[in-house]
Amino acid sequence: AQSVTQLGSHVSVSEGALVLLRCNYSSSVPPYLFWYVQYPNQGLQLLLKYTTGATLVKGINGFEAEFKKSETSFHLTKPSAHMSDAAEYFCAVSEGGSNDYKLSFGAGTTVTVRA
Amino acid sequence: DAGVIQSPRHEVTEMGQEVTLRCKPISGHDYLFWYRQTMMRGLELLIYFNNNVPIDDSGMPEDRFSAKMPNASFSTLKIQPSEPRDSAVYFCASSLRLAGKETQYFGPGTRLLVL
């Protein structure tokens, strides 16, 4: 079984400042890891994902995340926050390479951006 | 592609009534997932299908909930009878099981309020 812990339910950053959202996972097999973003009253949209290969993955809207197996982490970063980044962000994990495509989601982190 | 389509977008009903939520996955996708999102419990996987066959329904809360997928382009989630605690946003997602295409694409959700 797999699970995800997102540290911090709310993050507030100034426009132009670094965005850092923390995600730790547990999985009994090599994981597939995902970050999704949810804007108000909308569905979830994929930001980026790690399956295999390069551990630093780049996604849409300037976000990137690094898979660190030794730390069981997959933290999401963006060098410079924009007002449009205000949303809720979810980290998710599935059992990579298996026939099980279930995603387990973290509780989410709400990002607010101050002008 | 139009993406995952869900209907209705909003549903208000009275306790005891039957509720049917509908989902049209992305054409060609062979996995379909139903999720429920609440403030208290976050995002929960209810059930998922592969090639129209239910694979895992362990997340279905109780017998009042049922889901069907009569063909590759349509699925329903039914609640009968509905209760106020069923109030939530219900998401449908679909994915394609090919290497590198594990991403789940979410619909806009159905916001259900049971009075």
mmCIF file with all atom_site columns, C-alpha atoms in Angstrom:
data_model
loop_
_atom_site.group_PDB
_atom_site.id
_atom_site.type_symbol
_atom_site.label_atom_id
_atom_site.label_alt_id
_atom_site.label_comp_id
_atom_site.label_asym_id
_atom_site.label_entity_id
_atom_site.label_seq_id
_atom_site.pdbx_PDB_ins_code
_atom_site.Cartn_x
_atom_site.Cartn_y
_atom_site.Cartn_z
_atom_site.occupancy
_atom_site.B_iso_or_equiv
_atom_site.pdbx_formal_charge
_atom_site.auth_seq_id
_atom_site.auth_comp_id
_atom_site.auth_asym_id
_atom_site.auth_atom_id
_atom_site.pdbx_PDB_model_num
ATOM 1   C CA . ALA A 1 1   ? 0.000   0.000  0.000   1.00 0.00 ? 1   ALA A CA 1
ATOM 2   C CA . GLN A 1 2   ? 1.106   3.542  -0.629  1.00 0.00 ? 2   GLN A CA 1
ATOM 3   C CA . SER A 1 3   ? 0.428   6.856  1.056   1.00 0.00 ? 3   SER A CA 1
ATOM 4   C CA . VAL A 1 4   ? 1.359   10.509 0.823   1.00 0.00 ? 4   VAL A CA 1
ATOM 5   C CA . THR A 1 5   ? 1.963   13.184 3.445   1.00 0.00 ? 5   THR A CA 1
ATOM 6   C CA . GLN A 1 6   ? 1.917   16.834 2.478   1.00 0.00 ? 6   GLN A CA 1
ATOM 7   C CA . LEU A 1 7   ? 3.547   19.050 5.059   1.00 0.00 ? 7   LEU A CA 1
ATOM 8   C CA . GLY A 1 8   ? 1.602   22.244 5.581   1.00 0.00 ? 8   GLY A CA 1
ATOM 9   C CA . SER A 1 9   ? -2.023  22.638 4.633   1.00 0.00 ? 9   SER A CA 1
ATOM 10  C CA . HIS A 1 10  ? -1.553  26.329 3.812   1.00 0.00 ? 10  HIS A CA 1
ATOM 11  C CA . VAL A 1 11  ? 1.379   28.185 2.306   1.00 0.00 ? 11  VAL A CA 1
ATOM 12  C CA . SER A 1 12  ? 1.485   31.938 1.775   1.00 0.00 ? 12  SER A CA 1
ATOM 13  C CA . VAL A 1 13  ? 4.142   33.494 -0.439  1.00 0.00 ? 13  VAL A CA 1
ATOM 14  C CA . SER A 1 14  ? 4.840   36.914 -1.858  1.00 0.00 ? 14  SER A CA 1
ATOM 15  C CA . GLU A 1 15  ? 4.630   37.438 -5.581  1.00 0.00 ? 15  GLU A CA 1
ATOM 16  C CA . GLY A 1 16  ? 8.076   36.733 -7.028  1.00 0.00 ? 16  GLY A CA 1
ATOM 17  C CA . ALA A 1 17  ? 9.179   34.592 -4.089  1.00 0.00 ? 17  ALA A CA 1
ATOM 18  C CA . LEU A 1 18  ? 10.075  30.912 -4.122  1.00 0.00 ? 18  LEU A CA 1
ATOM 19  C CA . VAL A 1 19  ? 7.241   28.421 -3.847  1.00 0.00 ? 19  VAL A CA 1
ATOM 20  C CA . LEU A 1 20  ? 8.117   25.205 -2.004  1.00 0.00 ? 20  LEU A CA 1
ATOM 21  C CA . LEU A 1 21  ? 5.514   22.529 -1.319  1.00 0.00 ? 21  LEU A CA 1
ATOM 22  C CA . ARG A 1 22  ? 6.610   19.438 0.551   1.00 0.00 ? 22  ARG A CA 1
ATOM 23  C CA . CYS A 1 23  ? 5.536   15.878 -0.168  1.00 0.00 ? 23  CYS A CA 1
ATOM 24  C CA . ASN A 1 24  ? 6.728   12.652 1.399   1.00 0.00 ? 24  ASN A CA 1
ATOM 25  C CA . TYR A 1 25  ? 5.515   9.258  0.308   1.00 0.00 ? 25  TYR A CA 1
ATOM 26  C CA . SER A 1 26  ? 5.566   5.674  1.389   1.00 0.00 ? 26  SER A CA 1
ATOM 27  C CA . SER A 1 27  ? 5.403   2.805  -1.057  1.00 0.00 ? 27  SER A CA 1
ATOM 28  C CA . SER A 1 28  ? 6.375   -0.838 -0.934  1.00 0.00 ? 28  SER A CA 1
ATOM 29  C CA . VAL A 1 29  ? 7.388   -0.779 -4.603  1.00 0.00 ? 29  VAL A CA 1
ATOM 30  C CA . PRO A 1 30  ? 9.036   1.849  -6.804  1.00 0.00 ? 30  PRO A CA 1
ATOM 31  C CA . PRO A 1 31  ? 6.524   4.675  -6.947  1.00 0.00 ? 31  PRO A CA 1
ATOM 32  C CA . TYR A 1 32  ? 5.069   6.808  -9.635  1.00 0.00 ? 32  TYR A CA 1
ATOM 33  C CA . LEU A 1 33  ? 4.662   10.328 -8.238  1.00 0.00 ? 33  LEU A CA 1
ATOM 34  C CA . PHE A 1 34  ? 2.430   13.149 -9.364  1.00 0.00 ? 34  PHE A CA 1
ATOM 35  C CA . TRP A 1 35  ? 1.581   16.744 -8.556  1.00 0.00 ? 35  TRP A CA 1
ATOM 36  C CA . TYR A 1 36  ? -1.852  18.018 -9.468  1.00 0.00 ? 36  TYR A CA 1
ATOM 37  C CA . VAL A 1 37  ? -3.259  21.545 -9.160  1.00 0.00 ? 37  VAL A CA 1
ATOM 38  C CA . GLN A 1 38  ? -6.886  22.434 -8.517  1.00 0.00 ? 38  GLN A CA 1
ATOM 39  C CA . TYR A 1 39  ? -8.218  25.912 -9.159  1.00 0.00 ? 39  TYR A CA 1
ATOM 40  C CA . PRO A 1 40  ? -11.457 26.954 -7.472  1.00 0.00 ? 40  PRO A CA 1
ATOM 41  C CA . ASN A 1 41  ? -14.493 25.072 -8.719  1.00 0.00 ? 41  ASN A CA 1
ATOM 42  C CA . GLN A 1 42  ? -12.463 23.094 -11.213 1.00 0.00 ? 42  GLN A CA 1
ATOM 43  C CA . GLY A 1 43  ? -11.143 19.565 -11.590 1.00 0.00 ? 43  GLY A CA 1
ATOM 44  C CA . LEU A 1 44  ? -7.558  18.509 -11.011 1.00 0.00 ? 44  LEU A CA 1
ATOM 45  C CA . GLN A 1 45  ? -4.923  19.249 -13.621 1.00 0.00 ? 45  GLN A CA 1
ATOM 46  C CA . LEU A 1 46  ? -1.584  17.473 -13.866 1.00 0.00 ? 46  LEU A CA 1
ATOM 47  C CA . LEU A 1 47  ? 1.418   19.686 -13.179 1.00 0.00 ? 47  LEU A CA 1
ATOM 48  C CA . LEU A 1 48  ? 4.119   17.050 -13.532 1.00 0.00 ? 48  LEU A CA 1
ATOM 49  C CA . LYS A 1 49  ? 4.934   13.428 -12.871 1.00 0.00 ? 49  LYS A CA 1
ATOM 50  C CA . TYR A 1 50  ? 7.842   11.125 -12.160 1.00 0.00 ? 50  TYR A CA 1
ATOM 51  C CA . THR A 1 51  ? 7.800   7.548  -13.387 1.00 0.00 ? 51  THR A CA 1
ATOM 52  C CA . THR A 1 52  ? 11.351  6.512  -14.244 1.00 0.00 ? 52  THR A CA 1
ATOM 53  C CA . GLY A 1 53  ? 14.539  8.141  -15.460 1.00 0.00 ? 53  GLY A CA 1
ATOM 54  C CA . ALA A 1 54  ? 15.634  11.654 -14.591 1.00 0.00 ? 54  ALA A CA 1
ATOM 55  C CA . THR A 1 55  ? 14.795  12.480 -11.001 1.00 0.00 ? 55  THR A CA 1
ATOM 56  C CA . LEU A 1 56  ? 14.303  16.184 -11.654 1.00 0.00 ? 56  LEU A CA 1
ATOM 57  C CA . VAL A 1 57  ? 11.116  16.662 -13.596 1.00 0.00 ? 57  VAL A CA 1
ATOM 58  C CA . LYS A 1 58  ? 9.784   19.846 -15.085 1.00 0.00 ? 58  LYS A CA 1
ATOM 59  C CA . GLY A 1 59  ? 6.121   20.585 -15.469 1.00 0.00 ? 59  GLY A CA 1
ATOM 60  C CA . ILE A 1 60  ? 3.793   23.254 -16.672 1.00 0.00 ? 60  ILE A CA 1
ATOM 61  C CA . ASN A 1 61  ? 3.705   26.846 -15.454 1.00 0.00 ? 61  ASN A CA 1
ATOM 62  C CA . GLY A 1 62  ? 7.360   26.824 -14.385 1.00 0.00 ? 62  GLY A CA 1
ATOM 63  C CA . PHE A 1 63  ? 7.006   24.156 -11.689 1.00 0.00 ? 63  PHE A CA 1
ATOM 64  C CA . GLU A 1 64  ? 9.492   21.384 -11.098 1.00 0.00 ? 64  GLU A CA 1
ATOM 65  C CA . ALA A 1 65  ? 9.942   18.563 -8.601  1.00 0.00 ? 65  ALA A CA 1
ATOM 66  C CA . GLU A 1 66  ? 12.763  16.274 -7.612  1.00 0.00 ? 66  GLU A CA 1
ATOM 67  C CA . PHE A 1 67  ? 12.370  12.626 -6.696  1.00 0.00 ? 67  PHE A CA 1
ATOM 68  C CA . LYS A 1 68  ? 14.688  11.743 -3.803  1.00 0.00 ? 68  LYS A CA 1
ATOM 69  C CA . LYS A 1 69  ? 14.466  8.068  -3.030  1.00 0.00 ? 69  LYS A CA 1
ATOM 70  C CA . SER A 1 70  ? 16.711  8.277  0.036   1.00 0.00 ? 70  SER A CA 1
ATOM 71  C CA . GLU A 1 71  ? 14.407  10.878 1.561   1.00 0.00 ? 71  GLU A CA 1
ATOM 72  C CA . THR A 1 72  ? 11.166  9.413  0.143   1.00 0.00 ? 72  THR A CA 1
ATOM 73  C CA . SER A 1 73  ? 10.323  12.907 -0.998  1.00 0.00 ? 73  SER A CA 1
ATOM 74  C CA . PHE A 1 74  ? 8.940   14.632 -4.060  1.00 0.00 ? 74  PHE A CA 1
ATOM 75  C CA . HIS A 1 75  ? 8.886   18.337 -3.217  1.00 0.00 ? 75  HIS A CA 1
ATOM 76  C CA . LEU A 1 76  ? 7.418   20.841 -5.678  1.00 0.00 ? 76  LEU A CA 1
ATOM 77  C CA . THR A 1 77  ? 9.116   24.163 -6.375  1.00 0.00 ? 77  THR A CA 1
ATOM 78  C CA . LYS A 1 78  ? 8.731   27.256 -8.489  1.00 0.00 ? 78  LYS A CA 1
ATOM 79  C CA . PRO A 1 79  ? 11.428  29.948 -8.383  1.00 0.00 ? 79  PRO A CA 1
ATOM 80  C CA . SER A 1 80  ? 9.102   32.933 -8.671  1.00 0.00 ? 80  SER A CA 1
ATOM 81  C CA . ALA A 1 81  ? 5.457   32.899 -7.622  1.00 0.00 ? 81  ALA A CA 1
ATOM 82  C CA . HIS A 1 82  ? 2.799   34.520 -9.738  1.00 0.00 ? 82  HIS A CA 1
ATOM 83  C CA . MET A 1 83  ? -0.660  35.584 -8.642  1.00 0.00 ? 83  MET A CA 1
ATOM 84  C CA . SER A 1 84  ? -2.120  32.929 -10.924 1.00 0.00 ? 84  SER A CA 1
ATOM 85  C CA . ASP A 1 85  ? -0.403  30.213 -8.854  1.00 0.00 ? 85  ASP A CA 1
ATOM 86  C CA . ALA A 1 86  ? -2.972  30.644 -6.094  1.00 0.00 ? 86  ALA A CA 1
ATOM 87  C CA . ALA A 1 87  ? -4.680  27.253 -5.959  1.00 0.00 ? 87  ALA A CA 1
ATOM 88  C CA . GLU A 1 88  ? -4.707  23.952 -4.106  1.00 0.00 ? 88  GLU A CA 1
ATOM 89  C CA . TYR A 1 89  ? -1.937  21.485 -4.858  1.00 0.00 ? 89  TYR A CA 1
ATOM 90  C CA . PHE A 1 90  ? -2.082  17.733 -4.407  1.00 0.00 ? 90  PHE A CA 1
ATOM 91  C CA . CYS A 1 91  ? 0.723   15.224 -4.330  1.00 0.00 ? 91  CYS A CA 1
ATOM 92  C CA . ALA A 1 92  ? -0.191  11.668 -5.331  1.00 0.00 ? 92  ALA A CA 1
ATOM 93  C CA . VAL A 1 93  ? 1.484   8.275  -5.560  1.00 0.00 ? 93  VAL A CA 1
ATOM 94  C CA . SER A 1 94  ? 0.773   5.037  -7.365  1.00 0.00 ? 94  SER A CA 1
ATOM 95  C CA . GLU A 1 95  ? 2.593   1.730  -7.498  1.00 0.00 ? 95  GLU A CA 1
ATOM 96  C CA . GLY A 1 96  ? 4.916   2.097  -10.438 1.00 0.00 ? 96  GLY A CA 1
ATOM 97  C CA . GLY A 1 97  ? 5.157   -0.717 -12.930 1.00 0.00 ? 97  GLY A CA 1
ATOM 98  C CA . SER A 1 98  ? 2.335   -2.676 -11.402 1.00 0.00 ? 98  SER A CA 1
ATOM 99  C CA . ASN A 1 99  ? -1.106  -3.384 -12.734 1.00 0.00 ? 99  ASN A CA 1
ATOM 100 C CA . ASP A 1 100 ? -2.560  -1.178 -10.046 1.00 0.00 ? 100 ASP A CA 1
ATOM 101 C CA . TYR A 1 101 ? -3.244  2.330  -11.269 1.00 0.00 ? 101 TYR A CA 1
ATOM 102 C CA . LYS A 1 102 ? -4.863  3.606  -8.102  1.00 0.00 ? 102 LYS A CA 1
ATOM 103 C CA . LEU A 1 103 ? -3.698  7.013  -6.984  1.00 0.00 ? 103 LEU A CA 1
ATOM 104 C CA . SER A 1 104 ? -3.379  7.874  -3.319  1.00 0.00 ? 104 SER A CA 1
ATOM 105 C CA . PHE A 1 105 ? -3.611  11.615 -2.734  1.00 0.00 ? 105 PHE A CA 1
ATOM 106 C CA . GLY A 1 106 ? -2.239  13.787 -0.009  1.00 0.00 ? 106 GLY A CA 1
ATOM 107 C CA . ALA A 1 107 ? -4.495  16.138 1.905   1.00 0.00 ? 107 ALA A CA 1
ATOM 108 C CA . GLY A 1 108 ? -3.552  19.078 -0.277  1.00 0.00 ? 108 GLY A CA 1
ATOM 109 C CA . THR A 1 109 ? -1.767  22.384 0.249   1.00 0.00 ? 109 THR A CA 1
ATOM 110 C CA . THR A 1 110 ? -3.514  25.657 -0.416  1.00 0.00 ? 110 THR A CA 1
ATOM 111 C CA . VAL A 1 111 ? -1.244  28.346 -1.822  1.00 0.00 ? 111 VAL A CA 1
ATOM 112 C CA . THR A 1 112 ? -2.025  32.015 -1.495  1.00 0.00 ? 112 THR A CA 1
ATOM 113 C CA . VAL A 1 113 ? 0.091   34.648 -3.232  1.00 0.00 ? 113 VAL A CA 1
ATOM 114 C CA . ARG A 1 114 ? 0.469   38.113 -1.715  1.00 0.00 ? 114 ARG A CA 1
ATOM 115 C CA . ALA A 1 115 ? 0.926   41.084 -3.980  1.00 0.00 ? 115 ALA A CA 1
ATOM 116 C CA . ASP B 2 1   ? -10.477 16.162 -27.450 1.00 0.00 ? 1   ASP B CA 1
ATOM 117 C CA . ALA B 2 2   ? -13.167 17.514 -25.157 1.00 0.00 ? 2   ALA B CA 1
ATOM 118 C CA . GLY B 2 3   ? -11.646 15.945 -22.068 1.00 0.00 ? 3   GLY B CA 1
ATOM 119 C CA . VAL B 2 4   ? -13.587 14.069 -19.419 1.00 0.00 ? 4   VAL B CA 1
ATOM 120 C CA . ILE B 2 5   ? -17.211 15.189 -19.364 1.00 0.00 ? 5   ILE B CA 1
ATOM 121 C CA . GLN B 2 6   ? -19.359 15.029 -16.257 1.00 0.00 ? 6   GLN B CA 1
ATOM 122 C CA . SER B 2 7   ? -23.006 15.811 -15.765 1.00 0.00 ? 7   SER B CA 1
ATOM 123 C CA . PRO B 2 8   ? -24.693 17.414 -14.046 1.00 0.00 ? 8   PRO B CA 1
ATOM 124 C CA . ARG B 2 9   ? -22.225 20.010 -12.782 1.00 0.00 ? 9   ARG B CA 1
ATOM 125 C CA . HIS B 2 10  ? -24.409 20.787 -9.812  1.00 0.00 ? 10  HIS B CA 1
ATOM 126 C CA . GLU B 2 11  ? -27.100 18.721 -8.131  1.00 0.00 ? 11  GLU B CA 1
ATOM 127 C CA . VAL B 2 12  ? -29.305 19.646 -5.208  1.00 0.00 ? 12  VAL B CA 1
ATOM 128 C CA . THR B 2 13  ? -31.617 16.980 -3.893  1.00 0.00 ? 13  THR B CA 1
ATOM 129 C CA . GLU B 2 14  ? -33.484 15.995 -0.781  1.00 0.00 ? 14  GLU B CA 1
ATOM 130 C CA . MET B 2 15  ? -32.543 13.220 1.559   1.00 0.00 ? 15  MET B CA 1
ATOM 131 C CA . GLY B 2 16  ? -33.888 9.882  0.399   1.00 0.00 ? 16  GLY B CA 1
ATOM 132 C CA . GLN B 2 17  ? -33.902 10.716 -3.282  1.00 0.00 ? 17  GLN B CA 1
ATOM 133 C CA . GLU B 2 18  ? -31.927 8.807  -5.887  1.00 0.00 ? 18  GLU B CA 1
ATOM 134 C CA . VAL B 2 19  ? -28.995 10.622 -7.455  1.00 0.00 ? 19  VAL B CA 1
ATOM 135 C CA . THR B 2 20  ? -27.254 9.612  -10.666 1.00 0.00 ? 20  THR B CA 1
ATOM 136 C CA . LEU B 2 21  ? -23.966 11.134 -11.725 1.00 0.00 ? 21  LEU B CA 1
ATOM 137 C CA . ARG B 2 22  ? -22.683 10.646 -15.248 1.00 0.00 ? 22  ARG B CA 1
ATOM 138 C CA . CYS B 2 23  ? -19.255 10.526 -16.825 1.00 0.00 ? 23  CYS B CA 1
ATOM 139 C CA . LYS B 2 24  ? -17.922 10.310 -20.346 1.00 0.00 ? 24  LYS B CA 1
ATOM 140 C CA . PRO B 2 25  ? -14.202 9.448  -20.377 1.00 0.00 ? 25  PRO B CA 1
ATOM 141 C CA . ILE B 2 26  ? -11.686 10.571 -22.945 1.00 0.00 ? 26  ILE B CA 1
ATOM 142 C CA . SER B 2 27  ? -12.068 8.510  -26.099 1.00 0.00 ? 27  SER B CA 1
ATOM 143 C CA . GLY B 2 28  ? -9.662  5.571  -26.192 1.00 0.00 ? 28  GLY B CA 1
ATOM 144 C CA . HIS B 2 29  ? -8.922  5.560  -22.486 1.00 0.00 ? 29  HIS B CA 1
ATOM 145 C CA . ASP B 2 30  ? -9.276  2.163  -20.835 1.00 0.00 ? 30  ASP B CA 1
ATOM 146 C CA . TYR B 2 31  ? -9.333  3.138  -17.162 1.00 0.00 ? 31  TYR B CA 1
ATOM 147 C CA . LEU B 2 32  ? -12.059 5.085  -15.428 1.00 0.00 ? 32  LEU B CA 1
ATOM 148 C CA . PHE B 2 33  ? -12.007 6.281  -11.812 1.00 0.00 ? 33  PHE B CA 1
ATOM 149 C CA . TRP B 2 34  ? -14.625 7.798  -9.516  1.00 0.00 ? 34  TRP B CA 1
ATOM 150 C CA . TYR B 2 35  ? -13.435 10.022 -6.651  1.00 0.00 ? 35  TYR B CA 1
ATOM 151 C CA . ARG B 2 36  ? -15.174 11.932 -3.905  1.00 0.00 ? 36  ARG B CA 1
ATOM 152 C CA . GLN B 2 37  ? -13.772 15.143 -2.425  1.00 0.00 ? 37  GLN B CA 1
ATOM 153 C CA . THR B 2 38  ? -14.824 16.571 0.938   1.00 0.00 ? 38  THR B CA 1
ATOM 154 C CA . MET B 2 39  ? -13.229 19.001 3.335   1.00 0.00 ? 39  MET B CA 1
ATOM 155 C CA . MET B 2 40  ? -13.048 16.375 6.043   1.00 0.00 ? 40  MET B CA 1
ATOM 156 C CA . ARG B 2 41  ? -11.714 13.412 4.072   1.00 0.00 ? 41  ARG B CA 1
ATOM 157 C CA . GLY B 2 42  ? -9.992  14.999 1.089   1.00 0.00 ? 42  GLY B CA 1
ATOM 158 C CA . LEU B 2 43  ? -9.883  13.053 -2.175  1.00 0.00 ? 43  LEU B CA 1
ATOM 159 C CA . GLU B 2 44  ? -11.032 9.463  -1.896  1.00 0.00 ? 44  GLU B CA 1
ATOM 160 C CA . LEU B 2 45  ? -11.049 6.840  -4.626  1.00 0.00 ? 45  LEU B CA 1
ATOM 161 C CA . LEU B 2 46  ? -14.441 5.176  -4.700  1.00 0.00 ? 46  LEU B CA 1
ATOM 162 C CA . ILE B 2 47  ? -14.119 2.680  -7.549  1.00 0.00 ? 47  ILE B CA 1
ATOM 163 C CA . TYR B 2 48  ? -12.253 2.155  -10.765 1.00 0.00 ? 48  TYR B CA 1
ATOM 164 C CA . PHE B 2 49  ? -12.831 0.244  -13.982 1.00 0.00 ? 49  PHE B CA 1
ATOM 165 C CA . ASN B 2 50  ? -10.552 -1.270 -16.571 1.00 0.00 ? 50  ASN B CA 1
ATOM 166 C CA . ASN B 2 51  ? -12.063 -2.019 -19.977 1.00 0.00 ? 51  ASN B CA 1
ATOM 167 C CA . ASN B 2 52  ? -15.524 -1.463 -18.468 1.00 0.00 ? 52  ASN B CA 1
ATOM 168 C CA . VAL B 2 53  ? -14.957 -4.048 -15.713 1.00 0.00 ? 53  VAL B CA 1
ATOM 169 C CA . PRO B 2 54  ? -14.917 -2.935 -12.062 1.00 0.00 ? 54  PRO B CA 1
ATOM 170 C CA . ILE B 2 55  ? -11.479 -3.701 -10.641 1.00 0.00 ? 55  ILE B CA 1
ATOM 171 C CA . ASP B 2 56  ? -11.580 -2.285 -7.140  1.00 0.00 ? 56  ASP B CA 1
ATOM 172 C CA . ASP B 2 57  ? -14.666 -0.993 -5.360  1.00 0.00 ? 57  ASP B CA 1
ATOM 173 C CA . SER B 2 58  ? -13.205 -1.072 -1.863  1.00 0.00 ? 58  SER B CA 1
ATOM 174 C CA . GLY B 2 59  ? -13.643 2.678  -1.564  1.00 0.00 ? 59  GLY B CA 1
ATOM 175 C CA . MET B 2 60  ? -17.395 2.621  -2.085  1.00 0.00 ? 60  MET B CA 1
ATOM 176 C CA . PRO B 2 61  ? -18.729 3.764  1.283   1.00 0.00 ? 61  PRO B CA 1
ATOM 177 C CA . GLU B 2 62  ? -21.775 1.535  1.536   1.00 0.00 ? 62  GLU B CA 1
ATOM 178 C CA . ASP B 2 63  ? -24.426 -0.343 -0.382  1.00 0.00 ? 63  ASP B CA 1
ATOM 179 C CA . ARG B 2 64  ? -26.258 2.861  -1.157  1.00 0.00 ? 64  ARG B CA 1
ATOM 180 C CA . PHE B 2 65  ? -23.544 3.575  -3.700  1.00 0.00 ? 65  PHE B CA 1
ATOM 181 C CA . SER B 2 66  ? -23.287 1.723  -6.996  1.00 0.00 ? 66  SER B CA 1
ATOM 182 C CA . ALA B 2 67  ? -21.364 2.323  -10.211 1.00 0.00 ? 67  ALA B CA 1
ATOM 183 C CA . LYS B 2 68  ? -21.681 0.931  -13.690 1.00 0.00 ? 68  LYS B CA 1
ATOM 184 C CA . MET B 2 69  ? -19.832 1.200  -16.957 1.00 0.00 ? 69  MET B CA 1
ATOM 185 C CA . PRO B 2 70  ? -22.039 -0.268 -19.676 1.00 0.00 ? 70  PRO B CA 1
ATOM 186 C CA . ASN B 2 71  ? -19.634 0.701  -22.446 1.00 0.00 ? 71  ASN B CA 1
ATOM 187 C CA . ALA B 2 72  ? -16.276 2.361  -23.006 1.00 0.00 ? 72  ALA B CA 1
ATOM 188 C CA . SER B 2 73  ? -17.747 5.824  -23.324 1.00 0.00 ? 73  SER B CA 1
ATOM 189 C CA . PHE B 2 74  ? -20.112 6.057  -20.373 1.00 0.00 ? 74  PHE B CA 1
ATOM 190 C CA . SER B 2 75  ? -20.227 5.448  -16.639 1.00 0.00 ? 75  SER B CA 1
ATOM 191 C CA . THR B 2 76  ? -22.675 6.236  -13.872 1.00 0.00 ? 76  THR B CA 1
ATOM 192 C CA . LEU B 2 77  ? -22.393 6.583  -10.126 1.00 0.00 ? 77  LEU B CA 1
ATOM 193 C CA . LYS B 2 78  ? -25.700 6.165  -8.328  1.00 0.00 ? 78  LYS B CA 1
ATOM 194 C CA . ILE B 2 79  ? -26.626 6.931  -4.742  1.00 0.00 ? 79  ILE B CA 1
ATOM 195 C CA . GLN B 2 80  ? -29.898 5.488  -3.507  1.00 0.00 ? 80  GLN B CA 1
ATOM 196 C CA . PRO B 2 81  ? -31.135 6.672  -1.090  1.00 0.00 ? 81  PRO B CA 1
ATOM 197 C CA . SER B 2 82  ? -29.068 9.811  -0.707  1.00 0.00 ? 82  SER B CA 1
ATOM 198 C CA . GLU B 2 83  ? -28.158 11.260 2.694   1.00 0.00 ? 83  GLU B CA 1
ATOM 199 C CA . PRO B 2 84  ? -26.833 14.685 3.730   1.00 0.00 ? 84  PRO B CA 1
ATOM 200 C CA . ARG B 2 85  ? -23.410 13.199 4.480   1.00 0.00 ? 85  ARG B CA 1
ATOM 201 C CA . ASP B 2 86  ? -23.105 12.306 0.790   1.00 0.00 ? 86  ASP B CA 1
ATOM 202 C CA . SER B 2 87  ? -22.746 16.001 -0.011  1.00 0.00 ? 87  SER B CA 1
ATOM 203 C CA . ALA B 2 88  ? -19.407 16.382 -1.762  1.00 0.00 ? 88  ALA B CA 1
ATOM 204 C CA . VAL B 2 89  ? -17.771 16.991 -5.103  1.00 0.00 ? 89  VAL B CA 1
ATOM 205 C CA . TYR B 2 90  ? -17.603 13.829 -7.187  1.00 0.00 ? 90  TYR B CA 1
ATOM 206 C CA . PHE B 2 91  ? -14.893 13.572 -9.819  1.00 0.00 ? 91  PHE B CA 1
ATOM 207 C CA . CYS B 2 92  ? -14.515 11.193 -12.681 1.00 0.00 ? 92  CYS B CA 1
ATOM 208 C CA . ALA B 2 93  ? -11.087 10.591 -14.215 1.00 0.00 ? 93  ALA B CA 1
ATOM 209 C CA . SER B 2 94  ? -9.779  8.476  -17.055 1.00 0.00 ? 94  SER B CA 1
ATOM 210 C CA . SER B 2 95  ? -6.395  7.215  -18.165 1.00 0.00 ? 95  SER B CA 1
ATOM 211 C CA . LEU B 2 96  ? -4.705  5.099  -20.764 1.00 0.00 ? 96  LEU B CA 1
ATOM 212 C CA . ARG B 2 97  ? -2.568  2.181  -19.677 1.00 0.00 ? 97  ARG B CA 1
ATOM 213 C CA . LEU B 2 98  ? 0.456   2.481  -21.876 1.00 0.00 ? 98  LEU B CA 1
ATOM 214 C CA . ALA B 2 99  ? 4.012   3.099  -20.755 1.00 0.00 ? 99  ALA B CA 1
ATOM 215 C CA . GLY B 2 100 ? 4.427   6.762  -20.048 1.00 0.00 ? 100 GLY B CA 1
ATOM 216 C CA . LYS B 2 101 ? 0.716   7.469  -20.186 1.00 0.00 ? 101 LYS B CA 1
ATOM 217 C CA . GLU B 2 102 ? -0.311  6.742  -16.618 1.00 0.00 ? 102 GLU B CA 1
ATOM 218 C CA . THR B 2 103 ? -1.706  10.206 -16.099 1.00 0.00 ? 103 THR B CA 1
ATOM 219 C CA . GLN B 2 104 ? -5.278  10.447 -14.892 1.00 0.00 ? 104 GLN B CA 1
ATOM 220 C CA . TYR B 2 105 ? -7.304  13.188 -16.530 1.00 0.00 ? 105 TYR B CA 1
ATOM 221 C CA . PHE B 2 106 ? -10.015 14.628 -14.344 1.00 0.00 ? 106 PHE B CA 1
ATOM 222 C CA . GLY B 2 107 ? -13.395 15.966 -15.237 1.00 0.00 ? 107 GLY B CA 1
ATOM 223 C CA . PRO B 2 108 ? -14.731 19.226 -13.776 1.00 0.00 ? 108 PRO B CA 1
ATOM 224 C CA . GLY B 2 109 ? -16.681 17.410 -11.084 1.00 0.00 ? 109 GLY B CA 1
ATOM 225 C CA . THR B 2 110 ? -20.286 17.255 -9.923  1.00 0.00 ? 110 THR B CA 1
ATOM 226 C CA . ARG B 2 111 ? -21.071 19.280 -6.825  1.00 0.00 ? 111 ARG B CA 1
ATOM 227 C CA . LEU B 2 112 ? -23.753 17.388 -4.893  1.00 0.00 ? 112 LEU B CA 1
ATOM 228 C CA . LEU B 2 113 ? -25.765 18.856 -2.069  1.00 0.00 ? 113 LEU B CA 1
ATOM 229 C CA . VAL B 2 114 ? -28.205 16.631 -0.224  1.00 0.00 ? 114 VAL B CA 1
ATOM 230 C CA . LEU B 2 115 ? -30.616 18.547 1.991   1.00 0.00 ? 115 LEU B CA 1
#
